[in-house]
N, CA, C and O atoms as a MOPAC input file, in Angstrom:
PM7 MOZYME 1SCF
protein

 N     96.59700 1  -107.51200 1    16.64300 1
 C     96.25000 1  -108.35500 1    15.39300 1
 C     97.48000 1  -109.19800 1    15.08800 1
 O     98.59700 1  -108.68800 1    14.99600 1
 N     97.25000 1  -110.51300 1    14.93100 1
 C     98.20200 1  -111.41700 1    14.60700 1
 C     98.64000 1  -111.38600 1    13.09600 1
 O     97.72700 1  -111.35100 1    12.27100 1
 N     99.70100 1  -111.39300 1    12.72800 1
 C    100.12800 1  -111.46000 1    11.34400 1
 C    100.42700 1  -112.97400 1    10.97300 1
 O    101.49300 1  -113.48900 1    11.31300 1
 N     99.55600 1  -113.60300 1    10.33700 1
 C     99.63400 1  -114.98300 1     9.89800 1
 C    100.59700 1  -115.22900 1     8.88700 1
 O    100.82500 1  -116.40200 1     8.59000 1
 N    101.26500 1  -114.21100 1     8.24600 1
 C    102.36400 1  -114.30100 1     7.28200 1
 C    103.68100 1  -114.70700 1     7.96900 1
 O    104.53900 1  -115.31900 1     7.33200 1
 N    103.83400 1  -114.40400 1     9.13700 1
 C    105.20300 1  -114.67200 1     9.86200 1
 C    104.78900 1  -115.99900 1    10.59500 1
 O    103.91500 1  -116.09900 1    11.45600 1
 N    105.60800 1  -117.03100 1    10.07200 1
 C    105.55300 1  -118.42500 1    10.72000 1
 C    106.74700 1  -118.93100 1    11.14000 1
 O    107.77600 1  -118.42000 1    10.69600 1
 N    106.81000 1  -119.88600 1    11.95300 1
 C    108.06900 1  -120.60100 1    12.39300 1
 C    108.73000 1  -121.25400 1    11.24000 1
 O    108.07100 1  -121.98200 1    10.49700 1
 N    110.03300 1  -121.03200 1    11.03700 1
 C    110.80000 1  -121.78000 1    10.12200 1
 C    112.36700 1  -121.41400 1    10.24700 1
 O    112.73200 1  -120.71600 1    11.19200 1
 N    113.13700 1  -121.80700 1     9.45200 1
 C    114.64300 1  -121.85800 1     9.64000 1
 C    115.02400 1  -120.31900 1     9.99100 1
 O    114.57500 1  -119.32700 1     9.41600 1
 N    115.84800 1  -120.34000 1    10.94100 1
 C    116.53200 1  -119.11400 1    11.47000 1
 C    115.44800 1  -118.06700 1    12.03000 1
 O    115.71000 1  -116.86500 1    12.06800 1
 N    114.30800 1  -118.54900 1    12.43100 1
 C    113.34500 1  -117.72300 1    13.09700 1
 C    113.55900 1  -117.81900 1    14.51600 1
 O    113.95100 1  -118.89900 1    14.95600 1
 N    113.34900 1  -116.79300 1    15.34900 1
 C    113.43000 1  -116.74500 1    16.64400 1
 C    111.91200 1  -116.90700 1    17.17200 1
 O    111.01100 1  -116.09100 1    16.98000 1
 N    111.82100 1  -118.02800 1    17.82000 1
 C    110.40300 1  -118.52700 1    18.25500 1
 C    110.32200 1  -118.37000 1    19.70000 1
 O    111.15700 1  -118.90200 1    20.43100 1
 N    109.30100 1  -117.62500 1    20.17800 1
 C    108.99700 1  -117.47400 1    21.66200 1
 C    107.68800 1  -118.31800 1    21.87400 1
 O    106.63800 1  -118.14700 1    21.25500 1
 N    107.92200 1  -119.26900 1    22.85900 1
 C    106.83000 1  -120.12000 1    23.30300 1
 C    106.35300 1  -119.69900 1    24.74300 1
 O    107.11800 1  -119.20900 1    25.57300 1
 N    105.03500 1  -119.93300 1    24.95500 1
 C    104.47200 1  -119.77900 1    26.21800 1
 C    104.14300 1  -121.33600 1    26.57900 1
 O    103.34000 1  -121.99500 1    25.91900 1
 N    104.81000 1  -121.81300 1    27.63200 1
 C    104.56300 1  -123.13400 1    28.01300 1
 C    103.87200 1  -123.36800 1    29.37200 1
 O    104.39300 1  -122.91500 1    30.39200 1
 N    102.79200 1  -124.01400 1    29.41800 1
 C    102.02300 1  -124.14600 1    30.72600 1
 C    102.13000 1  -125.61000 1    31.04200 1
 O    101.91800 1  -126.46800 1    30.18500 1
 N    102.46800 1  -125.89200 1    32.30800 1
 C    102.51800 1  -127.21900 1    32.77200 1
 C    101.12800 1  -127.62400 1    33.18400 1
 O    100.37700 1  -126.88600 1    33.82100 1
 N    100.82800 1  -128.85800 1    32.77700 1
 C     99.42900 1  -129.35700 1    33.02200 1
 C     99.55300 1  -130.48000 1    34.16000 1
 O    100.50900 1  -131.25100 1    34.23600 1
 N     98.51600 1  -130.46900 1    34.98900 1
 C     98.61800 1  -131.61600 1    36.02700 1
 C     98.40200 1  -132.94700 1    35.42300 1
 O     97.91600 1  -133.04700 1    34.29600 1
 N     98.75900 1  -134.01800 1    36.16100 1
 C     98.74300 1  -135.41900 1    35.68200 1
 C     97.25300 1  -135.78000 1    35.45200 1
 O     96.99700 1  -136.49500 1    34.48300 1
 N     96.27200 1  -135.36400 1    36.23300 1
 C     94.87200 1  -135.91800 1    36.35400 1
 C     93.98000 1  -135.36200 1    35.16400 1
 O     93.09400 1  -136.07200 1    34.68800 1
 N     94.21200 1  -134.15800 1    34.71900 1
 C     93.38700 1  -133.54200 1    33.71000 1
 C     94.12200 1  -132.61000 1    32.85900 1
 O     95.35000 1  -132.60500 1    32.94200 1
 N     93.47700 1  -131.75600 1    31.98700 1
 C     94.16700 1  -130.92800 1    31.15400 1
 C     93.87100 1  -129.40200 1    31.70600 1
 O     94.03800 1  -128.45400 1    30.93900 1
 N     93.46800 1  -129.21400 1    32.93200 1
 C     93.38700 1  -127.95000 1    33.56300 1
 C     94.82500 1  -127.43600 1    33.69100 1
 O     95.77200 1  -128.22200 1    33.71200 1
 N     94.96800 1  -126.20800 1    33.77100 1
 C     96.33900 1  -125.59700 1    33.67000 1
 C     96.76800 1  -125.11300 1    35.09100 1
 O     96.02200 1  -124.42000 1    35.78300 1
 N     98.06200 1  -125.53100 1    35.50600 1
 C     98.67700 1  -125.21200 1    36.60900 1
 C     99.10400 1  -123.71000 1    36.48100 1
 O     99.28000 1  -123.30200 1    35.33300 1
 N     99.29300 1  -122.83500 1    37.52500 1
 C     99.70300 1  -121.45300 1    37.39900 1
 C    100.98000 1  -121.08300 1    36.78700 1
 O    101.20100 1  -119.94300 1    36.37700 1
 N    101.93600 1  -122.17500 1    36.71800 1
 C    103.24700 1  -121.85000 1    36.20500 1
 C    103.20300 1  -121.75200 1    34.59500 1
 O    102.73900 1  -122.64700 1    33.88800 1
 N    103.72400 1  -120.60100 1    34.13400 1
 C    103.73200 1  -120.33600 1    32.75500 1
 C    105.23400 1  -120.13000 1    32.44400 1
 O    105.87900 1  -119.31900 1    33.10900 1
 N    105.75700 1  -120.78500 1    31.53400 1
 C    107.31900 1  -120.64700 1    31.11400 1
 C    107.34600 1  -119.85500 1    29.80900 1
 O    106.55700 1  -120.08900 1    28.89400 1
 N    108.28100 1  -118.91400 1    29.75800 1
 C    108.53200 1  -118.35900 1    28.57400 1
 C    109.97100 1  -119.02000 1    27.91000 1
 O    111.05700 1  -118.94600 1    28.48500 1
 N    109.80000 1  -119.54400 1    26.85500 1
 C    110.96300 1  -120.31700 1    26.20100 1
 C    111.25200 1  -119.71300 1    24.83700 1
 O    110.36900 1  -119.64700 1    23.98200 1
 N    112.41700 1  -119.29600 1    24.64300 1
 C    112.80200 1  -118.74500 1    23.26400 1
 C    113.93000 1  -119.64200 1    22.51300 1
 O    114.88300 1  -120.03200 1    23.18800 1
 N    113.87300 1  -119.89300 1    21.49500 1
 C    114.83500 1  -120.64000 1    20.69500 1
 C    114.92800 1  -120.17100 1    19.30600 1
 O    114.04100 1  -119.47900 1    18.80900 1
 N    116.06000 1  -120.55900 1    18.62200 1
 C    116.20700 1  -120.20500 1    17.21800 1
 C    115.96600 1  -121.60900 1    16.49600 1
 O    116.55200 1  -122.66100 1    16.75100 1
 N    115.04800 1  -121.40900 1    15.61100 1
 C    114.63800 1  -122.62300 1    14.80200 1
 C    115.76500 1  -123.13100 1    13.83400 1
 O    116.43300 1  -122.38900 1    13.11400 1
 N    115.88600 1  -124.49400 1    13.91400 1
 C    116.69800 1  -125.00800 1    12.73200 1
 C    118.35600 1  -124.98200 1    12.97200 1
 O    119.13900 1  -125.20900 1    12.05000 1
 N    118.72300 1  -124.71800 1    14.14900 1
 C    120.26100 1  -124.54800 1    14.14400 1
 C    121.00900 1  -125.87600 1    14.75400 1
 O    122.21700 1  -125.92600 1    14.98800 1
 N    120.11800 1  -126.89300 1    14.95900 1
 C    120.78900 1  -128.22900 1    15.54500 1
 C    121.67100 1  -128.86800 1    14.53800 1
 O    121.36500 1  -128.97600 1    13.35000 1
 N    122.70900 1  -129.25900 1    15.03200 1
 C    123.70200 1  -130.03200 1    13.96700 1
 C    123.21100 1  -131.35000 1    13.47600 1
 O    123.75600 1  -131.84400 1    12.48900 1
 N    122.17000 1  -132.00200 1    14.11300 1
 C    121.55600 1  -133.17200 1    13.66700 1
 C    120.30300 1  -132.90800 1    12.84100 1
 O    119.57200 1  -133.84700 1    12.52700 1
 N    120.03700 1  -131.65700 1    12.48300 1
 C    118.98600 1  -131.25400 1    11.72700 1
 C    117.78800 1  -130.91900 1    12.53700 1
 O    117.85200 1  -130.81600 1    13.76200 1
 N    116.57900 1  -130.73000 1    11.78500 1
 C    115.28300 1  -130.35700 1    12.32300 1
 C    114.76700 1  -131.41900 1    13.36800 1
 O    114.70800 1  -132.60300 1    13.03800 1
 N    114.41900 1  -131.03000 1    14.54300 1
 C    113.96200 1  -131.98800 1    15.50900 1
 C    112.50800 1  -132.25200 1    15.39600 1
 O    111.85500 1  -131.37700 1    14.82700 1
 N    111.86400 1  -133.32800 1    15.84600 1
 C    110.51700 1  -133.56100 1    15.75800 1
 C    109.71300 1  -132.32800 1    16.38900 1
 O    108.68800 1  -131.95100 1    15.82200 1
 N    110.11100 1  -131.76700 1    17.42200 1
 C    109.57300 1  -130.61500 1    18.12100 1
 C    109.48100 1  -129.53400 1    17.10700 1
 O    108.41700 1  -128.94200 1    16.92700 1
 N    110.61200 1  -129.24100 1    16.40600 1
 C    110.56100 1  -128.15900 1    15.52400 1
 C    109.80400 1  -128.40700 1    14.19300 1
 O    109.30800 1  -127.50000 1    13.52500 1
 N    109.76000 1  -129.76400 1    13.86400 1
 C    108.74400 1  -130.08300 1    12.71100 1
 C    107.37700 1  -129.79000 1    13.09500 1
 O    106.62600 1  -129.26900 1    12.27000 1
 N    106.95000 1  -130.09200 1    14.34500 1
 C    105.54300 1  -129.86800 1    14.82000 1
 C    105.21800 1  -128.28500 1    14.69600 1
 O    104.07900 1  -127.84300 1    14.54400 1
 N    106.36200 1  -127.52200 1    14.78300 1
 C    105.99300 1  -125.94300 1    14.83400 1
 C    106.31700 1  -125.41500 1    13.33500 1
 O    106.03800 1  -124.23700 1    13.11000 1
 N    106.81700 1  -126.10200 1    12.41100 1
 C    107.05400 1  -125.62400 1    11.08300 1
 C    105.91100 1  -124.90200 1    10.49900 1
 O    104.81600 1  -125.46500 1    10.47300 1
 N    106.04100 1  -123.81600 1    10.06900 1
 C    105.00100 1  -122.99200 1     9.30500 1
 C    103.76700 1  -122.69700 1    10.17800 1
 O    102.66900 1  -122.44500 1     9.68200 1
 N    103.99000 1  -122.74000 1    11.44100 1
 C    102.71800 1  -122.33500 1    12.38300 1
 C    102.92400 1  -120.93300 1    12.71000 1
 O    104.04200 1  -120.43000 1    12.82300 1
 N    101.89000 1  -120.34900 1    12.85000 1
 C    101.84100 1  -118.83900 1    13.14200 1
 C    101.82800 1  -118.59100 1    14.72200 1
 O    101.77800 1  -119.53400 1    15.51100 1
 N    101.87300 1  -117.35700 1    15.09300 1
 C    101.66600 1  -116.95900 1    16.44000 1
 C    100.11800 1  -117.33400 1    16.77400 1
 O     99.13400 1  -117.14400 1    16.06000 1
 N    100.18700 1  -117.89600 1    18.01300 1
 C     98.81300 1  -118.42900 1    18.50400 1
 C     98.66700 1  -119.86400 1    18.32000 1
 O     97.78600 1  -120.42500 1    18.97000 1
 N     99.46800 1  -120.60800 1    17.45600 1
 C     99.31700 1  -122.00500 1    17.33500 1
 C     99.48800 1  -122.76600 1    18.81700 1
 O    100.34700 1  -122.41900 1    19.62800 1
 N     98.71600 1  -123.65400 1    19.00300 1
 C     98.70000 1  -124.25000 1    20.31200 1
 C     98.61400 1  -125.80100 1    20.19300 1
 O     97.88800 1  -126.38600 1    19.39000 1
 N     99.48800 1  -126.42200 1    21.13700 1
 C     99.36900 1  -128.00300 1    21.10900 1
 C     99.62800 1  -128.38100 1    22.48600 1
 O    100.36000 1  -127.73400 1    23.23500 1
 N     98.96400 1  -129.52300 1    22.82600 1
 C     99.15600 1  -130.12900 1    24.16100 1
 C    100.01700 1  -131.37500 1    23.87000 1
 O     99.79900 1  -132.11700 1    22.91300 1
 N    101.11000 1  -131.57200 1    24.85300 1
 C    101.98100 1  -132.61000 1    24.64300 1
 C    102.20900 1  -133.35700 1    25.91100 1
 O    102.14100 1  -132.79300 1    27.00300 1
 N    102.49100 1  -134.67600 1    25.76700 1
 C    102.92100 1  -135.49400 1    26.94700 1
 C    104.24300 1  -135.96100 1    26.55100 1
 O    104.44700 1  -136.48200 1    25.45400 1
 N    105.18600 1  -135.77100 1    27.47900 1
 C    106.62900 1  -136.11700 1    27.24100 1
 C    107.12000 1  -137.01300 1    28.37700 1
 O    107.23500 1  -136.63300 1    29.54200 1
 N    107.38700 1  -138.18100 1    27.94700 1
 C    108.04100 1  -139.13000 1    28.87800 1
 C    109.63900 1  -138.96900 1    28.94800 1
 O    110.25300 1  -138.35600 1    28.07400 1
 N    110.27700 1  -139.57700 1    30.07500 1
 C    111.67200 1  -139.37700 1    30.24200 1
 C    112.55100 1  -139.98300 1    29.07000 1
 O    113.66400 1  -139.50800 1    28.84600 1
 N    112.05900 1  -141.00900 1    28.34200 1
 C    112.84900 1  -141.53000 1    27.35700 1
 C    112.58300 1  -140.82600 1    26.00300 1
 O    113.10700 1  -141.22900 1    24.96500 1
 N    111.87500 1  -139.91800 1    26.04300 1
 C    111.49300 1  -139.00500 1    24.78400 1
 C    112.09300 1  -137.71400 1    24.75600 1
 O    112.15900 1  -137.10700 1    23.68700 1
 N    112.53900 1  -137.22400 1    25.81800 1
 C    112.99000 1  -135.72200 1    25.80100 1
 C    114.15900 1  -135.47700 1    24.72900 1
 O    114.13900 1  -134.41300 1    24.11000 1
 N    115.01600 1  -136.26000 1    24.51900 1
 C    116.14900 1  -135.94800 1    23.55000 1
 C    115.78600 1  -136.30600 1    22.10000 1
 O    116.22700 1  -135.70700 1    21.11900 1
 N    114.85900 1  -137.43800 1    22.06400 1
 C    114.40900 1  -137.95500 1    20.63900 1
 C    113.46600 1  -136.92900 1    20.23000 1
 O    113.45200 1  -136.73900 1    19.01400 1
 N    112.58800 1  -136.13800 1    20.99700 1
 C    111.54700 1  -135.30000 1    20.58200 1
 C    112.09600 1  -133.86200 1    20.38300 1
 O    111.90800 1  -133.19800 1    19.36400 1
 N    112.81100 1  -133.45000 1    21.49200 1
 C    113.40700 1  -131.98600 1    21.50000 1
 C    114.73600 1  -131.95600 1    20.84700 1
 O    115.12200 1  -130.90000 1    20.34500 1
 N    115.48300 1  -133.04300 1    20.80700 1
 C    116.77200 1  -132.93100 1    20.21000 1
 C    117.67700 1  -132.01500 1    20.99600 1
 O    117.70800 1  -132.03700 1    22.22600 1
 N    118.41800 1  -131.20500 1    20.25300 1
 C    119.35100 1  -130.23000 1    20.91100 1
 C    118.77400 1  -129.23100 1    21.84900 1
 O    119.44800 1  -128.46600 1    22.53800 1
 N    117.33700 1  -129.30300 1    21.82100 1
 C    116.61200 1  -128.27200 1    22.69600 1
 C    116.27700 1  -129.01400 1    24.01200 1
 O    115.84300 1  -128.36700 1    24.96500 1
 N    116.45300 1  -130.26200 1    24.09000 1
 C    115.95100 1  -131.04200 1    25.29900 1
 C    116.51300 1  -130.50200 1    26.57900 1
 O    115.71500 1  -130.23800 1    27.47800 1
 N    117.84300 1  -130.30100 1    26.77400 1
 C    118.24300 1  -129.82600 1    28.01000 1
 C    117.78800 1  -128.39700 1    28.42400 1
 O    117.50200 1  -128.07700 1    29.57800 1
 N    117.75400 1  -127.55100 1    27.30500 1
 C    117.24600 1  -126.10400 1    27.66100 1
 C    115.78400 1  -126.16400 1    27.98800 1
 O    115.34400 1  -125.33200 1    28.78100 1
 N    115.02800 1  -127.01200 1    27.49200 1
 C    113.54400 1  -127.20300 1    27.83000 1
 C    113.50500 1  -127.72500 1    29.32100 1
 O    112.77800 1  -127.21600 1    30.17300 1
 N    114.35500 1  -128.78900 1    29.55700 1
 C    114.28600 1  -129.42900 1    30.86000 1
 C    114.75900 1  -128.27600 1    31.82200 1
 O    114.03000 1  -128.09700 1    32.79800 1
 N    115.64700 1  -127.62600 1    31.72500 1
 C    116.13800 1  -126.50000 1    32.60400 1
 C    115.00200 1  -125.45200 1    32.80400 1
 O    114.76800 1  -124.97400 1    33.91400 1
 N    114.32000 1  -125.12100 1    31.70300 1
 C    113.19600 1  -124.13900 1    31.82300 1
 C    112.02600 1  -124.65400 1    32.55300 1
 O    111.40100 1  -123.91900 1    33.31800 1
 N    111.70000 1  -125.88500 1    32.35400 1
 C    110.44100 1  -126.56700 1    33.00400 1
 C    110.72900 1  -126.78100 1    34.45800 1
 O    109.86500 1  -126.51400 1    35.29300 1
 N    111.89200 1  -127.24500 1    34.79800 1
 C    112.36900 1  -127.42000 1    36.18500 1
 C    111.32100 1  -128.46300 1    37.07000 1
 O    111.20200 1  -128.36400 1    38.29100 1
 N    110.67700 1  -129.35000 1    36.34700 1
 C    109.81500 1  -130.34200 1    36.94100 1
 C    110.30400 1  -131.56100 1    36.30300 1
 O    110.61200 1  -131.60200 1    35.11200 1
 N    110.37800 1  -132.61600 1    37.15200 1
 C    110.67400 1  -134.00100 1    36.78400 1
 C    109.72000 1  -134.54400 1    35.66600 1
 O    108.52000 1  -134.27100 1    35.64000 1
 N    110.28800 1  -135.25100 1    34.84300 1
 C    109.45700 1  -135.94700 1    33.76100 1
 C    108.52300 1  -136.99500 1    34.43300 1
 O    108.80000 1  -137.36200 1    35.57500 1
 N    107.46800 1  -137.48200 1    33.81400 1
 C    106.92300 1  -136.95900 1    32.61100 1
 C    106.23100 1  -135.63400 1    32.71600 1
 O    105.84500 1  -135.15300 1    33.78100 1
 N    106.10000 1  -135.07600 1    31.53200 1
 C    105.60600 1  -133.65300 1    31.46700 1
 C    104.21600 1  -133.87200 1    30.51100 1
 O    104.04900 1  -134.64700 1    29.56900 1
 N    103.30700 1  -132.90800 1    31.10900 1
 C    102.04600 1  -132.76200 1    30.21800 1
 C    102.21500 1  -131.17200 1    30.04600 1
 O    102.21200 1  -130.44400 1    31.03900 1
 N    102.36100 1  -130.67000 1    28.75500 1
 C    102.57000 1  -129.36600 1    28.43500 1
 C    101.59000 1  -128.88400 1    27.54700 1
 O    101.14000 1  -129.61000 1    26.66100 1
 N    101.17700 1  -127.58400 1    27.72500 1
 C    100.37200 1  -126.80500 1    26.73700 1
 C    101.25400 1  -125.74800 1    26.15800 1
 O    101.58400 1  -124.76500 1    26.82100 1
 N    101.67300 1  -125.96100 1    24.81000 1
 C    102.54100 1  -125.15400 1    24.23000 1
 C    101.77700 1  -124.27700 1    23.29500 1
 O    100.85900 1  -124.71300 1    22.59900 1
 N    102.22200 1  -122.87300 1    23.28900 1
 C    101.58800 1  -121.99700 1    22.45400 1
 C    102.67200 1  -121.05500 1    21.82600 1
 O    103.47300 1  -120.49500 1    22.57500 1
 N    102.71300 1  -120.89100 1    20.65500 1
 C    103.54500 1  -119.89900 1    19.96100 1
 C    103.16200 1  -118.55100 1    20.28800 1
 O    102.11300 1  -118.07000 1    19.85800 1
 N    104.03400 1  -117.85900 1    21.09600 1
 C    103.70000 1  -116.45600 1    21.52500 1
 C    104.29800 1  -115.30000 1    20.67500 1
 O    103.86900 1  -114.14600 1    20.68600 1
 N    105.42200 1  -115.79000 1    19.88100 1
 C    106.01300 1  -114.73100 1    19.10500 1
 C    106.90100 1  -115.37600 1    18.10800 1
 O    107.44000 1  -116.44400 1    18.39800 1
 N    107.09400 1  -114.82000 1    16.96500 1
 C    108.08600 1  -115.18900 1    15.96000 1
 C    108.66800 1  -114.01800 1    15.26000 1
 O    107.94900 1  -113.12400 1    14.81200 1
 N    110.09200 1  -114.01000 1    15.15000 1
 C    110.63700 1  -112.81500 1    14.38600 1
 C    111.91500 1  -113.36000 1    13.76500 1
 O    112.40300 1  -114.42300 1    14.14800 1
 N    112.41700 1  -112.66000 1    12.85700 1
 C    113.69700 1  -113.01400 1    12.29600 1
 C    114.88600 1  -112.91900 1    13.25600 1
 O    115.13300 1  -111.85800 1    13.82900 1
 N    115.63800 1  -114.04100 1    13.43900 1
 C    116.69300 1  -113.98700 1    14.29700 1
 C    117.84200 1  -113.09200 1    13.80300 1
 O    118.23100 1  -113.11900 1    12.63500 1
 N    118.35500 1  -112.31100 1    14.73600 1
 C    119.63600 1  -111.45000 1    14.27200 1
 C    120.84700 1  -112.36200 1    14.25900 1
 O    120.91500 1  -113.29900 1    15.05400 1
 N    121.76200 1  -112.12400 1    13.41400 1
 C    123.06300 1  -112.97600 1    13.27300 1
 C    123.61300 1  -113.17200 1    14.62400 1
 O    123.93800 1  -114.31700 1    14.94000 1
 N    123.75600 1  -112.24700 1    15.43000 1
 C    124.47700 1  -112.43400 1    16.66900 1
 C    123.79800 1  -113.39400 1    17.58700 1
 O    124.45900 1  -114.17100 1    18.27700 1
 N    122.34300 1  -113.35800 1    17.61800 1
 C    121.52400 1  -114.36900 1    18.27400 1
 C    121.76400 1  -115.81800 1    17.79900 1
 O    121.84000 1  -116.78100 1    18.56300 1
 N    121.88000 1  -115.87100 1    16.41200 1
 C    122.21200 1  -117.24100 1    15.87800 1
 C    123.45100 1  -117.70900 1    16.37400 1
 O    123.51600 1  -118.83900 1    16.85800 1
 N    124.62700 1  -116.83300 1    16.29900 1
 C    125.87400 1  -117.45600 1    16.78000 1
 C    125.81000 1  -117.75000 1    18.26800 1
 O    126.36700 1  -118.73700 1    18.74900 1
 N    125.12500 1  -116.88000 1    18.98400 1
 C    125.13700 1  -117.29700 1    20.49700 1
 C    124.38900 1  -118.46000 1    20.76100 1
 O    124.85500 1  -119.25800 1    21.57400 1
 N    123.31600 1  -118.69500 1    20.21900 1
 C    122.50400 1  -119.92500 1    20.34500 1
 C    123.33600 1  -121.15100 1    19.99800 1
 O    123.43400 1  -122.13900 1    20.72600 1
 N    123.95600 1  -120.98500 1    18.75800 1
 C    124.80700 1  -122.08700 1    18.25700 1
 C    125.89300 1  -122.41200 1    19.24600 1
 O    126.15800 1  -123.59400 1    19.46500 1
 N    126.54000 1  -121.44300 1    19.85900 1
 C    127.58300 1  -121.62000 1    20.89500 1
 C    127.10100 1  -122.37300 1    22.09900 1
 O    127.79400 1  -123.18500 1    22.71300 1
 N    125.67900 1  -122.00000 1    22.43900 1
 C    125.05700 1  -122.66800 1    23.66200 1
 C    124.92000 1  -124.08100 1    23.52600 1
 O    124.95700 1  -124.83200 1    24.50100 1
 N    124.74800 1  -124.51000 1    22.23400 1
 C    124.42100 1  -126.01900 1    22.02800 1
 C    125.38300 1  -126.83200 1    22.63700 1
 O    125.03300 1  -127.96800 1    22.95600 1
 N    126.58700 1  -126.44700 1    22.87100 1
 C    127.70800 1  -127.30300 1    23.32900 1
 C    127.54200 1  -127.55900 1    24.85800 1
 O    128.21100 1  -128.43200 1    25.41000 1
 N    126.64000 1  -126.78600 1    25.54200 1
 C    126.58900 1  -126.85200 1    26.97700 1
 C    126.00400 1  -128.12300 1    27.62700 1
 O    126.31000 1  -128.52200 1    28.75000 1
 N    125.09400 1  -128.73100 1    26.76000 1
 C    124.63400 1  -129.97000 1    27.31500 1
 C    125.25700 1  -131.24800 1    26.59900 1
 O    125.20500 1  -131.39400 1    25.37800 1
 N    125.75900 1  -132.02100 1    27.33300 1
 C    126.40700 1  -133.21800 1    26.83000 1
 C    125.81800 1  -134.56300 1    27.30300 1
 O    126.43200 1  -135.62700 1    27.23100 1
 N    124.60500 1  -134.42200 1    27.78000 1
 C    123.79500 1  -135.49100 1    28.37200 1
 C    124.70000 1  -136.02200 1    29.48300 1
 O    125.55300 1  -136.88600 1    29.27900 1
 N    124.47300 1  -135.47300 1    30.63300 1
 C    125.38800 1  -135.81100 1    31.75800 1
 C    125.49500 1  -134.27600 1    32.35900 1
 O    126.27600 1  -134.05300 1    33.28300 1
 N    124.79300 1  -133.37700 1    31.87600 1
 C    124.99600 1  -131.99700 1    32.29200 1
 C    124.46500 1  -131.60500 1    33.61100 1
 O    124.83600 1  -130.57100 1    34.16700 1
 N    123.61000 1  -132.41100 1    34.11500 1
 C    122.93700 1  -132.04900 1    35.34900 1
 C    121.99900 1  -130.95400 1    35.29000 1
 O    121.79200 1  -130.22100 1    36.25700 1
 N    121.38700 1  -130.82000 1    34.09400 1
 C    120.38600 1  -129.75500 1    33.78400 1
 C    119.02000 1  -130.12200 1    34.21900 1
 O    118.10800 1  -129.30400 1    34.33300 1
 N    118.91400 1  -131.44400 1    34.46500 1
 C    117.47200 1  -131.83000 1    34.93300 1
 C    116.93000 1  -132.83800 1    33.73700 1
 O    115.85300 1  -133.42000 1    33.86400 1
 N    117.59600 1  -132.96300 1    32.80300 1
 C    116.95300 1  -133.72900 1    31.55700 1
 C    116.98300 1  -135.28700 1    31.95100 1
 O    116.32500 1  -136.08900 1    31.28900 1
 N    117.67700 1  -135.65100 1    32.92500 1
 C    117.65100 1  -137.07100 1    33.15600 1
 C    118.76000 1  -137.94600 1    32.72400 1
 O    118.83700 1  -139.14300 1    33.00300 1
 N    119.66100 1  -137.24000 1    31.98900 1
 C    120.77300 1  -137.98900 1    31.41500 1
 C    122.04400 1  -137.54200 1    32.05000 1
 O    123.11500 1  -138.04700 1    31.71100 1

C-alpha cells in the first residue's frame, strides 16, 4: 500500500526508477536505473527537476526529453550524478517514477552535500561539460 502522505520535499531522500526510452517511440528499453538523491540541498536552490517532483508521492511518473544544453539548467547540481547514472549520451528520453521517499538522516545529508563538489563541469562524468 502506498502512503500518499509521504511526498517529496526538503531534505527527503528520494529514490527514482529511471527507464531509458528509445528515440523512435515511448516503448521502454530494458535498462532501469535506480537513482537516489536528497531533495533541496543544492547551493543554488531548488532545481527545475526538484520542482517537478515537489509534493509528489511514491508512484508519480513523468516522461522527459533532455537535450545536451539542458542537463545543468534542468537538473542543476544533480546533472553530473544523473549523467553518471544514465551512462548514455544526450539527448535522453526518460521515464521517471518516484519509487521511494523517506526522511533523510543527518549523516546522509552531510555526505550528499560533500559530494556536490565532485562535479565542476569538466569532471568527465559524461555530462558533456
